Short mmCIF file of C-alpha atoms and ligand atoms in Angstrom, two decimals:
data_model
loop_
_atom_site.label_atom_id
_atom_site.label_comp_id
_atom_site.label_asym_id
_atom_site.label_seq_id
_atom_site.Cartn_x
_atom_site.Cartn_y
_atom_site.Cartn_z
CA MET A 1 22.06 154.48 19.53
CA GLU A 2 23.02 151.18 20.78
CA GLN A 3 26.27 152.00 21.76
CA LYS A 4 26.36 153.08 25.58
CA THR A 5 29.99 153.87 26.03
CA MET A 6 32.66 155.58 23.86
CA LYS A 7 36.45 156.68 24.39
CA ALA A 8 37.00 160.47 24.39
CA LEU A 9 40.22 162.60 25.43
CA VAL A 10 39.29 163.72 28.85
CA TYR A 11 40.86 166.73 30.59
CA HIS A 12 41.32 165.99 34.41
CA GLY A 13 43.22 169.12 35.38
CA PRO A 14 46.86 171.05 34.46
CA GLY A 15 48.88 168.57 32.40
CA GLU A 16 46.68 165.75 33.30
CA ILE A 17 44.83 164.11 30.41
CA SER A 18 43.50 160.46 29.27
CA LEU A 19 41.44 158.46 26.80
CA ASP A 20 38.58 157.50 28.93
CA ASP A 21 35.33 155.58 28.61
CA VAL A 22 32.33 158.15 28.98
CA PRO A 23 28.81 157.87 28.10
CA VAL A 24 27.81 158.57 24.50
CA PRO A 25 26.23 161.75 24.17
CA HIS A 26 22.43 161.76 23.45
CA ILE A 27 19.87 164.10 21.78
CA GLN A 28 18.66 166.62 24.90
CA LYS A 29 16.56 169.54 22.80
CA PRO A 30 14.60 169.50 19.30
CA THR A 31 17.26 171.55 17.52
CA ASP A 32 20.54 169.13 18.26
CA VAL A 33 22.28 166.63 16.36
CA ILE A 34 24.20 163.65 17.24
CA LEU A 35 27.48 163.30 14.96
CA LYS A 36 29.98 160.49 14.52
CA VAL A 37 33.11 162.45 14.51
CA THR A 38 34.87 161.32 11.34
CA LEU A 39 37.82 163.32 11.51
CA SER A 40 39.26 166.08 13.95
CA ALA A 41 42.35 167.43 14.96
CA ILE A 42 44.52 168.86 18.03
CA CYS A 43 44.69 172.55 18.19
CA GLY A 44 46.91 174.95 19.88
CA SER A 45 44.36 176.07 22.31
CA ASP A 46 43.64 172.73 22.91
CA VAL A 47 47.32 172.64 24.49
CA HIS A 48 46.70 176.00 26.53
CA ILE A 49 43.89 173.71 27.89
CA ILE A 50 45.65 170.86 28.96
CA GLU A 51 48.55 172.91 30.20
CA GLY A 52 46.22 174.82 32.38
CA HIS A 53 46.66 178.42 30.82
CA THR A 54 42.78 178.68 29.80
CA PRO A 55 40.57 177.85 32.78
CA VAL A 56 38.75 175.01 32.21
CA LYS A 57 36.68 172.92 34.64
CA PRO A 58 37.62 169.29 34.76
CA PRO A 59 36.61 166.94 33.77
CA LYS A 60 36.14 167.98 29.87
CA ILE A 61 35.99 166.30 26.61
CA VAL A 62 38.26 168.51 24.71
CA GLY A 63 38.26 169.22 20.68
CA HIS A 64 36.97 172.00 18.69
CA GLU A 65 37.89 171.05 14.94
CA PHE A 66 36.22 168.37 13.66
CA CYS A 67 33.99 166.89 10.85
CA GLY A 68 31.37 164.30 10.99
CA GLU A 69 28.67 162.15 9.97
CA VAL A 70 24.95 162.89 11.34
CA VAL A 71 23.62 160.01 13.11
CA GLU A 72 20.72 161.32 14.82
CA ILE A 73 18.57 164.48 14.66
CA GLY A 74 15.96 166.02 17.27
CA SER A 75 12.39 166.44 15.78
CA ALA A 76 13.14 170.21 14.84
CA VAL A 77 15.95 169.45 12.71
CA LYS A 78 14.89 169.88 9.18
CA LYS A 79 17.26 170.29 6.67
CA LEU A 80 20.09 167.72 8.08
CA LYS A 81 19.82 163.83 7.51
CA VAL A 82 21.15 160.71 9.25
CA GLY A 83 24.16 160.04 7.28
CA ASN A 84 24.83 163.50 6.13
CA LYS A 85 28.64 164.24 6.25
CA VAL A 86 29.24 168.04 7.77
CA ALA A 87 31.83 170.46 8.52
CA VAL A 88 31.16 172.16 11.60
CA SER A 89 31.91 175.26 13.42
CA CYS A 90 33.72 175.75 16.58
CA ILE A 91 31.61 177.96 18.17
CA ALA A 92 27.74 176.42 18.83
CA TYR A 93 25.40 178.98 18.45
CA CYS A 94 21.46 180.23 19.09
CA GLY A 95 21.61 182.29 15.95
CA GLU A 96 18.89 184.17 17.67
CA CYS A 97 20.63 186.55 19.90
CA TYR A 98 22.23 190.17 19.69
CA TYR A 99 25.48 188.74 19.44
CA CYS A 100 24.45 186.23 16.85
CA LYS A 101 22.96 188.85 14.51
CA ASN A 102 25.82 190.91 14.27
CA ASN A 103 28.41 187.67 13.75
CA ASN A 104 29.85 187.97 17.01
CA HIS A 105 29.00 184.33 17.96
CA VAL A 106 31.63 183.51 20.45
CA HIS A 107 29.43 186.16 22.71
CA CYS A 108 26.32 184.18 21.99
CA ILE A 109 23.77 183.96 25.07
CA GLY A 110 22.12 180.97 24.21
CA SER A 111 22.22 178.30 27.29
CA ASP A 112 24.10 175.97 25.21
CA ALA A 113 26.20 178.18 23.19
CA ALA A 114 29.80 177.87 23.57
CA CYS A 115 33.01 176.88 21.92
CA PHE A 116 33.22 173.19 21.93
CA GLY A 117 35.51 171.56 24.38
CA THR A 118 36.74 174.79 26.55
CA GLN A 119 35.15 177.01 28.63
CA GLY A 120 31.03 176.68 28.86
CA ASN A 121 28.97 173.82 28.74
CA LEU A 122 29.61 171.75 25.90
CA ASP A 123 31.92 168.79 25.64
CA GLY A 124 34.46 168.83 22.54
CA ALA A 125 35.43 166.23 19.68
CA GLN A 126 37.98 164.35 20.57
CA ALA A 127 35.64 161.06 21.16
CA GLU A 128 33.96 159.06 18.97
CA TYR A 129 30.75 161.06 19.28
CA ILE A 130 29.43 164.83 19.56
CA ARG A 131 26.51 166.73 20.71
CA LEU A 132 25.98 169.67 18.52
CA PRO A 133 23.01 172.23 20.27
CA TYR A 134 21.34 174.32 17.32
CA ALA A 135 23.19 171.86 14.90
CA GLU A 136 21.72 173.47 11.66
CA ASN A 137 22.94 177.16 12.39
CA TYR A 138 26.78 175.93 11.98
CA SER A 139 26.95 172.36 10.26
CA TYR A 140 27.50 172.75 6.63
CA ILE A 141 27.12 169.69 4.46
CA ILE A 142 30.33 168.85 2.56
CA PRO A 143 29.94 169.14 -1.12
CA GLU A 144 29.98 165.91 -3.32
CA GLY A 145 33.62 165.32 -4.63
CA MET A 146 35.15 166.92 -1.58
CA THR A 147 36.67 165.08 1.85
CA GLU A 148 36.89 165.44 5.26
CA GLU A 149 40.43 166.70 4.99
CA ASP A 150 39.60 169.37 2.48
CA VAL A 151 37.34 171.29 5.05
CA LEU A 152 38.32 170.06 8.52
CA PHE A 153 40.08 173.45 8.98
CA VAL A 154 37.35 175.50 8.05
CA GLY A 155 35.61 175.84 11.27
CA ASP A 156 38.46 177.22 13.39
CA ILE A 157 42.18 177.81 12.04
CA LEU A 158 41.15 178.44 8.52
CA SER A 159 38.31 181.10 9.48
CA THR A 160 40.77 182.49 12.42
CA GLY A 161 43.37 182.91 9.47
CA TYR A 162 41.02 184.30 7.17
CA TYR A 163 39.51 186.78 9.78
CA ALA A 164 42.99 188.26 10.40
CA ALA A 165 43.78 188.40 6.58
CA LYS A 166 40.56 190.44 6.27
CA LYS A 167 41.30 192.52 9.05
CA ALA A 168 44.59 193.41 7.86
CA ASN A 169 43.25 195.49 4.85
CA ILE A 170 45.15 194.23 2.42
CA LYS A 171 45.32 196.17 -0.91
CA PRO A 172 46.43 194.54 -4.06
CA GLY A 173 50.53 195.29 -4.42
CA ASP A 174 50.82 195.20 -0.48
CA THR A 175 53.50 193.78 0.98
CA ILE A 176 52.52 192.06 4.30
CA VAL A 177 54.26 190.80 7.03
CA VAL A 178 52.74 187.51 9.10
CA ILE A 179 54.15 186.92 12.53
CA GLY A 180 54.10 183.37 13.55
CA THR A 181 54.10 180.47 11.08
CA GLY A 182 52.18 177.91 13.05
CA PRO A 183 49.02 176.58 11.46
CA VAL A 184 46.69 179.99 12.03
CA GLY A 185 49.95 181.87 10.60
CA MET A 186 49.78 179.64 7.68
CA CYS A 187 46.05 179.70 7.28
CA ALA A 188 46.61 183.60 7.63
CA MET A 189 49.13 183.65 4.29
CA GLU A 190 47.02 181.25 2.25
CA THR A 191 44.28 183.39 2.85
CA ALA A 192 45.89 186.76 2.55
CA LYS A 193 46.67 185.62 -1.02
CA LEU A 194 42.73 186.22 -1.96
CA PHE A 195 43.27 190.03 -1.40
CA GLY A 196 46.46 190.32 -3.54
CA PRO A 197 49.28 191.48 -1.72
CA ALA A 198 52.37 191.32 -3.74
CA LYS A 199 54.78 190.26 -1.47
CA ILE A 200 54.26 187.96 1.80
CA ILE A 201 56.98 187.95 4.58
CA ALA A 202 56.86 185.31 6.97
CA VAL A 203 58.29 185.62 10.27
CA ASN A 204 59.06 182.77 13.08
CA ARG A 205 62.02 181.82 15.08
CA ASN A 206 61.51 178.22 14.24
CA GLN A 207 63.44 177.74 10.88
CA GLU A 208 62.22 174.29 9.95
CA ARG A 209 58.53 175.91 10.08
CA LEU A 210 59.78 179.12 8.32
CA ASN A 211 61.06 176.63 5.62
CA TYR A 212 58.12 174.98 5.49
CA ALA A 213 56.04 177.91 4.80
CA LEU A 214 58.47 178.50 1.60
CA GLU A 215 58.34 175.31 0.50
CA CYS A 216 54.45 175.31 0.56
CA GLY A 217 54.40 178.53 -1.61
CA ILE A 218 52.31 180.52 1.11
CA ALA A 219 55.67 182.97 1.78
CA ASP A 220 58.02 184.74 -0.46
CA ILE A 221 60.28 185.45 1.66
CA GLY A 222 61.30 184.12 5.23
CA LEU A 223 62.74 186.16 8.15
CA ASN A 224 63.73 184.33 11.28
CA PRO A 225 64.42 186.38 14.39
CA LYS A 226 66.81 184.69 15.69
CA LYS A 227 69.58 185.40 12.71
CA VAL A 228 68.19 188.93 11.50
CA ASP A 229 66.79 192.26 12.87
CA VAL A 230 63.28 191.82 11.59
CA VAL A 231 61.98 195.33 11.67
CA GLU A 232 65.09 196.24 9.61
CA GLU A 233 64.60 193.91 7.20
CA VAL A 234 61.36 194.52 6.82
CA ARG A 235 62.37 198.11 6.06
CA LYS A 236 64.92 197.09 4.02
CA LEU A 237 62.53 195.45 1.73
CA THR A 238 59.91 198.05 1.69
CA ASP A 239 62.06 201.47 0.54
CA GLY A 240 62.46 202.25 4.27
CA HIS A 241 58.31 202.63 4.99
CA GLY A 242 57.60 199.19 6.87
CA ALA A 243 55.15 196.82 5.90
CA ASP A 244 51.57 197.81 4.66
CA CYS A 245 49.98 195.18 6.67
CA VAL A 246 51.31 193.06 9.72
CA ILE A 247 49.12 190.21 10.61
CA GLU A 248 50.24 188.88 14.48
CA ALA A 249 49.67 185.03 15.26
CA MET A 250 51.52 184.11 18.30
CA GLY A 251 50.44 186.25 20.87
CA ILE A 252 53.24 187.22 23.21
CA GLU A 253 54.91 190.38 23.78
CA GLN A 254 57.88 190.61 21.72
CA THR A 255 55.73 189.50 18.47
CA PHE A 256 53.29 192.30 19.10
CA THR A 257 55.73 194.90 19.55
CA THR A 258 57.51 193.68 16.50
CA ALA A 259 54.33 194.11 14.62
CA ILE A 260 53.80 197.56 15.59
CA GLU A 261 57.28 198.24 15.13
CA ALA A 262 57.47 196.53 11.57
CA VAL A 263 54.18 198.33 10.31
CA LYS A 264 54.65 201.35 7.88
CA VAL A 265 52.86 204.77 9.17
CA GLY A 266 49.08 204.50 8.64
CA GLY A 267 49.38 200.84 8.25
CA THR A 268 47.22 198.09 9.83
CA VAL A 269 48.08 195.51 12.50
CA SER A 270 45.88 192.78 13.06
CA THR A 271 46.27 190.24 15.71
CA VAL A 272 44.67 186.72 16.40
CA GLY A 273 47.35 185.68 18.93
CA VAL A 274 45.87 184.14 22.33
CA TYR A 275 47.21 186.55 24.85
CA SER A 276 47.54 184.21 28.15
CA GLN A 277 50.11 187.24 29.70
CA PRO A 278 49.63 190.57 30.23
CA PHE A 279 52.44 193.33 29.11
CA LEU A 280 53.24 196.75 29.24
CA LEU A 281 53.32 198.77 25.42
CA GLN A 282 55.73 201.89 25.30
CA MET A 283 52.47 203.60 23.55
CA GLN A 284 54.64 207.30 23.75
CA ASN A 285 56.56 205.19 20.82
CA TYR A 286 53.49 204.13 18.47
CA TRP A 287 50.81 206.37 18.84
CA MET A 288 51.55 209.00 16.25
CA LYS A 289 52.24 206.18 13.82
CA ASN A 290 48.69 206.67 13.04
CA LEU A 291 48.12 203.11 12.45
CA THR A 292 45.09 200.79 12.49
CA LEU A 293 44.48 197.66 15.06
CA ASN A 294 42.49 195.26 14.54
CA TRP A 295 42.23 192.23 17.02
CA GLY A 296 39.64 189.65 17.99
CA PHE A 297 38.82 185.95 18.31
CA VAL A 298 37.61 184.18 15.29
CA THR A 299 34.11 184.62 13.79
CA VAL A 300 32.90 182.08 11.50
CA GLU A 301 30.48 183.87 9.18
CA HIS A 302 32.75 182.98 6.47
CA ILE A 303 32.81 179.14 6.46
CA PRO A 304 30.36 178.72 3.73
CA ALA A 305 32.88 181.22 1.37
CA LEU A 306 35.56 179.18 2.72
CA ILE A 307 34.18 176.01 1.55
CA LYS A 308 33.49 177.34 -1.55
CA LEU A 309 37.18 178.81 -2.05
CA ILE A 310 38.47 175.21 -1.28
CA GLN A 311 36.09 173.43 -3.92
CA GLY A 312 37.19 176.18 -6.44
CA GLY A 313 40.57 175.45 -5.92
CA LYS A 314 41.67 179.02 -4.73
CA ILE A 315 42.65 177.70 -1.17
CA ASN A 316 44.06 174.72 -0.01
CA THR A 317 45.24 173.82 3.69
CA LYS A 318 46.07 170.15 2.90
CA TYR A 319 49.77 170.80 3.59
CA LEU A 320 48.94 171.70 7.30
CA ILE A 321 48.49 167.81 7.66
CA THR A 322 51.66 166.48 8.61
CA HIS A 323 50.30 163.47 11.20
CA LYS A 324 46.98 161.25 11.35
CA ALA A 325 46.26 158.31 13.58
CA PRO A 326 43.15 156.93 14.94
CA LEU A 327 41.75 158.53 18.47
CA ASN A 328 43.66 155.21 20.24
CA ASP A 329 47.04 157.20 19.84
CA ILE A 330 45.34 160.98 21.04
CA VAL A 331 47.55 161.27 24.29
CA LYS A 332 50.72 160.71 22.17
CA GLY A 333 49.47 162.82 19.52
CA TYR A 334 49.43 165.62 22.09
CA ASP A 335 52.84 164.74 23.00
CA VAL A 336 53.97 165.21 19.36
CA PHE A 337 52.14 168.30 18.72
CA LYS A 338 52.49 170.28 21.92
CA ASN A 339 56.81 169.34 21.43
CA ARG A 340 56.86 170.05 17.99
CA LYS A 341 58.42 166.76 17.14
CA GLU A 342 58.66 165.02 13.77
CA ASN A 343 58.09 168.75 12.72
CA CYS A 344 54.32 168.30 13.32
CA ILE A 345 52.25 170.95 11.99
CA LYS A 346 48.75 169.35 12.48
CA TRP A 347 47.88 165.92 14.01
CA LEU A 348 44.42 164.47 12.70
CA ILE A 349 42.29 162.23 14.91
CA THR A 350 40.57 159.28 12.92
CA PRO A 351 37.74 157.11 14.61
CA TYR A 352 38.89 154.82 17.51
CA GLU A 353 39.89 151.53 16.49
CA ARG A 354 38.45 148.28 18.00
ZN1 LIG B 401 41.57 176.07 17.59
ZN1 LIG B 402 23.04 183.77 19.69
#
């Protein structure tokens, strides 16, 4: 590649980010691919990093939600060709180890394995180019007729939402509650529909976001904890029993407790919130509920299925895209996204404009 330096959003320590000139990545191993990032997004996890809540060693290029065009391939790359446009998992993994073989890719022990732009050695995607180690394990050619916007979220938030919905054990006719109507909560509602719930109740303190979930048609009822007692309202809507399943997508004590209290006896709570603070749980109040608790970090094995579901018109996440601007404006993007200005749900980043 002729270009020697590129623009990238670099984390320099808590509260410190800047758009810097950094070296363009190059092929290091035969299974590597270099991708020109054609579309990426800012994620809530990126905000956790830049605010110093997720321990990441600076300097680090941030960003793990992205699509791109293959511009260079290593000698062992067989299926991907220069010019292919691909959707990519947020986690790079070897595909060979015990954890990969059991679909726990985030625990992959490969030397180059990591979630892009967080802990570990890999730089992120809020840049002009990115190096993908073990690229063929998790890069999916975007099908003819589909755009980057169609598939951008499959590698992270849509996989997370789907994981949450799948782990909620939703059965046809169920009433489910989704706590948190941010991007992941919205993806959980979108994919929960695949399992046939009769009613989806969205919960959020932010009334605009609640209204938006209703407007987008992914929730049937909205409950705002600032206005109503959520647990009581859920009981009223379920003949006094509680919800069949509750998906928790916030990751704080209050929402976790609400999830446990709003679910019926014998129901399922599925939580994908990123918990940054410890808390006490009054187990004596809950153990007799005989509930199932599922939790965890996104697994990325469903990306091909999610792409097919989008292609088939069964799921759609385009309503998450509220903002889009070139890499030049990314620092402003963080401010708008982080502070939820202009009702921002997702800030998308297009290539740097010279
Ligand atoms: Zn993310
Ligand atoms: Zn592995």
